[in-house]
PDB file of C-alpha atoms in Angstrom:
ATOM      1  CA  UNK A 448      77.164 198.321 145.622  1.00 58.00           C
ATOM      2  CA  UNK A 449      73.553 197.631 146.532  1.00 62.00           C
ATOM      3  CA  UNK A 450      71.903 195.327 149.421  1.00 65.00           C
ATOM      4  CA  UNK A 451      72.039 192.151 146.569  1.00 64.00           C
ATOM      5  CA  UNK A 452      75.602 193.101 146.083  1.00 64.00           C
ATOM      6  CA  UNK A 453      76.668 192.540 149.903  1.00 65.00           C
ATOM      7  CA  UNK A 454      74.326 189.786 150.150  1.00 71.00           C
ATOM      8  CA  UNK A 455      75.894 188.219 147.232  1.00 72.00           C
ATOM      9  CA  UNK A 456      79.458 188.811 148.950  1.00 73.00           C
ATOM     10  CA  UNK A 457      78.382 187.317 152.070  1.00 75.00           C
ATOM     11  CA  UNK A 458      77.007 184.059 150.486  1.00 72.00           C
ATOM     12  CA  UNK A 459      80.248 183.630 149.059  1.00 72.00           C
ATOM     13  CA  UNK A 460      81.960 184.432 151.936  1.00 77.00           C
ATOM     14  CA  UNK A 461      79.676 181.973 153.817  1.00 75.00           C
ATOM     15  CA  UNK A 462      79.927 178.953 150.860  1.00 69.00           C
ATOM     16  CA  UNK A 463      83.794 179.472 150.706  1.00 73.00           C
ATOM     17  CA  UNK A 464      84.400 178.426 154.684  1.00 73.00           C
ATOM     18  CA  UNK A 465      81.605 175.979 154.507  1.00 64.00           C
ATOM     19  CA  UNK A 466      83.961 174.440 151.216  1.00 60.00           C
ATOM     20  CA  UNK A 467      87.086 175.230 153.549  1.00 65.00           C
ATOM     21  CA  UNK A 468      85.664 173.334 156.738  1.00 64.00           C
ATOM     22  CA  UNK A 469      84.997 170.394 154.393  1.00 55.00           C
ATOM     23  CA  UNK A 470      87.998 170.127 152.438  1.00 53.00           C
ATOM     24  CA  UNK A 471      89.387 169.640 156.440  1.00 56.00           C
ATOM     25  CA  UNK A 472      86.971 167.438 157.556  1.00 60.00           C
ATOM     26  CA  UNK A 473      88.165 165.295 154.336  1.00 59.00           C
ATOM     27  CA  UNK A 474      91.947 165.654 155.219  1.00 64.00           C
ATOM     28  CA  UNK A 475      91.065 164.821 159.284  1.00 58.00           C
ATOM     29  CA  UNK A 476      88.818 161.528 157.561  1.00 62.00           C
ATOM     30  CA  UNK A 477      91.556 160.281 155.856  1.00 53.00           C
ATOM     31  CA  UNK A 478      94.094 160.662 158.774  1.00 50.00           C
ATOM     32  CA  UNK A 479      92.112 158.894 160.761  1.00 51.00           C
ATOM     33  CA  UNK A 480      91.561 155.758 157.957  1.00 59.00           C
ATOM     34  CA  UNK A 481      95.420 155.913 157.275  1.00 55.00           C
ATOM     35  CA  UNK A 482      96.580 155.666 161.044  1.00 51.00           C
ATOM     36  CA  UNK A 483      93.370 152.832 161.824  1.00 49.00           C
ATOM     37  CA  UNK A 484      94.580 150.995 158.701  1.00 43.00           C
ATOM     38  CA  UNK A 485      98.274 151.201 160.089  1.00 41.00           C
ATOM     39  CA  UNK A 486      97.514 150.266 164.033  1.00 41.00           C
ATOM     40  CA  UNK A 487      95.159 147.299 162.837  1.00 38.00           C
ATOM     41  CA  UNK A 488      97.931 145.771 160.650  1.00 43.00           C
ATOM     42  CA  UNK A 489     100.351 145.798 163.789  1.00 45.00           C
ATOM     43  CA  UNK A 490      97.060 144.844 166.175  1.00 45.00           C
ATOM     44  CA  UNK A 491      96.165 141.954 163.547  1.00 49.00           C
ATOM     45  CA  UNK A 492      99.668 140.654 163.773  1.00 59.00           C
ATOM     46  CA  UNK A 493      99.450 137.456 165.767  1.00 81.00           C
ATOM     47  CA  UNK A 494     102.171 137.196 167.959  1.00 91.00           C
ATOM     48  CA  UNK A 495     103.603 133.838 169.555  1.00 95.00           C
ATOM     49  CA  UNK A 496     102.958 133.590 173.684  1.00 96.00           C
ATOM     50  CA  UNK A 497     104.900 132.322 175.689  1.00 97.00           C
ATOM     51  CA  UNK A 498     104.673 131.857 178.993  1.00 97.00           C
ATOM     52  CA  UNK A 499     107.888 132.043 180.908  1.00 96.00           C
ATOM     53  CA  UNK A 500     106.795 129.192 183.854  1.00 95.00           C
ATOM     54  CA  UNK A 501     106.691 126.616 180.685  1.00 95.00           C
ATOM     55  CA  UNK A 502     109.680 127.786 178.601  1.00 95.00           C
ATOM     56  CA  UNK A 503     112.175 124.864 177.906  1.00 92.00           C
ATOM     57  CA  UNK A 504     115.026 127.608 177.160  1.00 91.00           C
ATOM     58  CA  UNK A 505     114.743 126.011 173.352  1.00 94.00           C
ATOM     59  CA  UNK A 506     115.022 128.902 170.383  1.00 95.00           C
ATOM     60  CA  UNK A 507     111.795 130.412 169.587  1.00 96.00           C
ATOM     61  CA  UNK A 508     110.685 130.513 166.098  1.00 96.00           C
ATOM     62  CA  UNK A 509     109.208 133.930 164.925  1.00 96.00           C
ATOM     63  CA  UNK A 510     108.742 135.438 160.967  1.00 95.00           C
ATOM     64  CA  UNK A 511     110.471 138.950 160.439  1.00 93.00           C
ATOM     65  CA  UNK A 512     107.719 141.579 160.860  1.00 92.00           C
ATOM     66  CA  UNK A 513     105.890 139.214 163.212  1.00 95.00           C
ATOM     67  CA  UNK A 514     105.829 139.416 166.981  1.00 96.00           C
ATOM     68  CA  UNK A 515     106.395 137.748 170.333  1.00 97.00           C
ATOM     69  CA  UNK A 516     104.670 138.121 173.610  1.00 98.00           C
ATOM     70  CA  UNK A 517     106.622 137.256 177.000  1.00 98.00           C
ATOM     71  CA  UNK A 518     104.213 136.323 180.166  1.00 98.00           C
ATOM     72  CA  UNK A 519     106.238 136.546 183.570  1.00 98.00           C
ATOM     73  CA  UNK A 520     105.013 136.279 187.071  1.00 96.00           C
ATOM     74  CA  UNK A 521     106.197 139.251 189.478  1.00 95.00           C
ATOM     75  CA  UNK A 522     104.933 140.624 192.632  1.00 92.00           C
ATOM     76  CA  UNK A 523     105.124 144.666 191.816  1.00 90.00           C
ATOM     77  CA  UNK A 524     103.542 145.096 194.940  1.00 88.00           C
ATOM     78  CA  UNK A 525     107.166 144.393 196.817  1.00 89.00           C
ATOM     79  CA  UNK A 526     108.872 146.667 194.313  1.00 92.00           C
ATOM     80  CA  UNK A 527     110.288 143.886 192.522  1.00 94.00           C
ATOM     81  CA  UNK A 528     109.566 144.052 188.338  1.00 96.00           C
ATOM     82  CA  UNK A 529     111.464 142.236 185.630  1.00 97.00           C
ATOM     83  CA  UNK A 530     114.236 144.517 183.430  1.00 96.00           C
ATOM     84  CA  UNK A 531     115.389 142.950 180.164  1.00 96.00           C
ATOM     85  CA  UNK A 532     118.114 143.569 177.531  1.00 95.00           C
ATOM     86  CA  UNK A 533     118.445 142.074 174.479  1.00 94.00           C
ATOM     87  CA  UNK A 534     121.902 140.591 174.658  1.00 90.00           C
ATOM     88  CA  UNK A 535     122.688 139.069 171.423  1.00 84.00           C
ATOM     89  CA  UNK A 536     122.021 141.196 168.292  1.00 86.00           C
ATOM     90  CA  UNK A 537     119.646 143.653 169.796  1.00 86.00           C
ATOM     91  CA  UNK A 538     118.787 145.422 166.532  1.00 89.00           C
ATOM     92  CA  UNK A 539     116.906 142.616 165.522  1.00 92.00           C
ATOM     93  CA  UNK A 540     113.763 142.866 167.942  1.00 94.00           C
ATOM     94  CA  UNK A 541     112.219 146.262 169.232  1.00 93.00           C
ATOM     95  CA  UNK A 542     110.040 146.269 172.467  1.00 93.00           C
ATOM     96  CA  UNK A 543     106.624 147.061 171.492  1.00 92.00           C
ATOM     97  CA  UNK A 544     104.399 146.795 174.214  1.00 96.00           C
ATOM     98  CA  UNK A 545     104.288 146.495 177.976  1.00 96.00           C
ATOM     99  CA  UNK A 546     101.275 145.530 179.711  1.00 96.00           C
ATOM    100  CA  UNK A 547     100.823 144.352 183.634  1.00 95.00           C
ATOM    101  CA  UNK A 548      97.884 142.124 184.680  1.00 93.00           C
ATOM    102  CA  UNK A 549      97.372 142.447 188.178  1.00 88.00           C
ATOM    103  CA  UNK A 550      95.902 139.816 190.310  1.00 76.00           C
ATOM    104  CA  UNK A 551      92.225 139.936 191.529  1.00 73.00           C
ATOM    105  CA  UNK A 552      91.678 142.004 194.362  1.00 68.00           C
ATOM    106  CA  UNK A 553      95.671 143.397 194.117  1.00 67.00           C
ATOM    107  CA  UNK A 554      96.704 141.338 197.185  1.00 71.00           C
ATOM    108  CA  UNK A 555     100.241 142.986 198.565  1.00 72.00           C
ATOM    109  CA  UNK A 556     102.499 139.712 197.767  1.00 74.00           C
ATOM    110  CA  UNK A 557     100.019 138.646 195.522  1.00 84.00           C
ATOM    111  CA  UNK A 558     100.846 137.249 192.012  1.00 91.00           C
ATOM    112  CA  UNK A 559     100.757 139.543 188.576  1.00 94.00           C
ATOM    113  CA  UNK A 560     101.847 139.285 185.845  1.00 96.00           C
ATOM    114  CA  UNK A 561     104.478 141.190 183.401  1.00 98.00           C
ATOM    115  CA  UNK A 562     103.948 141.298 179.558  1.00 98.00           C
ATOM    116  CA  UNK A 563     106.308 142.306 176.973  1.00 98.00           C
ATOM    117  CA  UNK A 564     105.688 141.959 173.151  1.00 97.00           C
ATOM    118  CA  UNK A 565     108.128 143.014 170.834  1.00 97.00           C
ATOM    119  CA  UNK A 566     108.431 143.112 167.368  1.00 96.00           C
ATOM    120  CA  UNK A 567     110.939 141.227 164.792  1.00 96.00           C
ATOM    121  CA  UNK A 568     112.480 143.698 162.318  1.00 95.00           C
ATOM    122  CA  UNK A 569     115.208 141.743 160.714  1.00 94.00           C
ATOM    123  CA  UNK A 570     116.102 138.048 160.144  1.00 95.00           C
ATOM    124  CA  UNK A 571     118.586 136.234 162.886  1.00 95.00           C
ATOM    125  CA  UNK A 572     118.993 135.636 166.163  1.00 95.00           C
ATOM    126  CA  UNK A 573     118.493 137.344 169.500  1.00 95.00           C
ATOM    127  CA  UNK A 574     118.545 136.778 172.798  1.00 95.00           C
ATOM    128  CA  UNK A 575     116.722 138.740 175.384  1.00 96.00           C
ATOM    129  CA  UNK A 576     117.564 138.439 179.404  1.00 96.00           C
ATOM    130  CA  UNK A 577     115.490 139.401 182.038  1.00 98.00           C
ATOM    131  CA  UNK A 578     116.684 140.218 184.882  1.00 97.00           C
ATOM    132  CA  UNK A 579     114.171 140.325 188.475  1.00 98.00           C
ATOM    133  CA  UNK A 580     115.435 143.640 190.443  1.00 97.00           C
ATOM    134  CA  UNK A 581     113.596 146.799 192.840  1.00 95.00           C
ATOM    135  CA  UNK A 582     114.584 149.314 189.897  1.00 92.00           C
ATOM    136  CA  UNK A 583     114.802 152.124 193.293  1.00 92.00           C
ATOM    137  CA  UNK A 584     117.588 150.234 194.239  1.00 91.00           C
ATOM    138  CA  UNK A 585     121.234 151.320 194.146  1.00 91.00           C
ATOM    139  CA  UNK A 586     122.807 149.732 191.304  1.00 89.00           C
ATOM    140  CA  UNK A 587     120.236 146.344 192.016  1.00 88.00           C
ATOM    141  CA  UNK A 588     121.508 143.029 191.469  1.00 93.00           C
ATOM    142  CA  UNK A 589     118.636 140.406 190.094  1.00 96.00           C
ATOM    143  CA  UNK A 590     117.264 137.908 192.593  1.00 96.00           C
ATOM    144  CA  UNK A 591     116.069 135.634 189.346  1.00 96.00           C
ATOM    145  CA  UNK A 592     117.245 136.204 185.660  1.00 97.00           C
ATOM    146  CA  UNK A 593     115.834 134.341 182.687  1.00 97.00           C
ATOM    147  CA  UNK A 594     116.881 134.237 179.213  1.00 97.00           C
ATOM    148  CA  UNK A 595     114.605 133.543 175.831  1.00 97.00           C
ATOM    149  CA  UNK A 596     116.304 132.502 172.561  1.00 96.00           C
ATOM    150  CA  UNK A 597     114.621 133.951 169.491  1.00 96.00           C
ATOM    151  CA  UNK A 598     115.147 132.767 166.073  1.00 96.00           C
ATOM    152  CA  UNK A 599     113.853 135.444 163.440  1.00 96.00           C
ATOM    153  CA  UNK A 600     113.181 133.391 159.816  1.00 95.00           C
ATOM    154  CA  UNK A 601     112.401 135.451 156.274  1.00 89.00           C
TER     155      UNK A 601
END
């Protein structure tokens, strides 16, 4: 084989990974789109608030598939953080998402605040109770529970 024999060999050799790398760069793309397109359907779900200082203990009214977002004041700072269970037909509702807003300048004592979304995945009723506890603590009995009726429609 001559020099434009190898040279040849090694173009190909060069234009088949080149195809290769972009065939994965495709397959990465579309991963990417697929899992965006997923997240922003959850993300774009707009889930009822409420905010457990206003709460009238009256069933709230969610769609299946949709969402609910629970706001309750804690102090972490003391070690105390809310704990819930969903009592009454707990395969109804999943826990989604936990997020703490802490208050300005994290005062110890000072006020934050606890929120739990979570997500309807079949039709009913559920009840979830939160209980106020230091988690570190041997088998901790709640200094404050409170309990949120949830009504999940078709």
């Amino acid at each position: 084989m001559g020099q434009h024999g190898l040279s040849l060999k090694r173009n190909n050799e060069i234009l088949r990974r080149f195809f290769m790398k972009l065939c994965l760069m495709k397959i990465l793309i579309v991963c990417v789109i697929l899992s965006g397109i997923s997240c922003s359907k959850v993300m774009n779900n707009t889930c009822t608030t409420v905010d457990a200082r206003t709460y009238t203990s009256q069933p709230i009214v969610i769609k299946n598939d949709g969402c609910i977002t629970i706001e309750i004041e804690s102090q972490l700072s003391t070690g105390y953080r809310w704990r819930f269970a969903i009592k009454e037909n707990p395969g109804m509702l999943i826990n989604s998402d936990y997020k703490v807003q802490t208050s300005e300048g994290q005062i110890v004592g000072g006020i934050d605040k606890e929120i739990f979304t979570f997500k309807a995945v079949k039709a009913g009723n559920a009840t979830i109770v939160f209980d106020y506890v230091r988690p570190f603590d041997k088998n901790p009995k709640p200094v404050k529970t409170k309990e949120f009726m949830i009504t999940i429609t078709q």
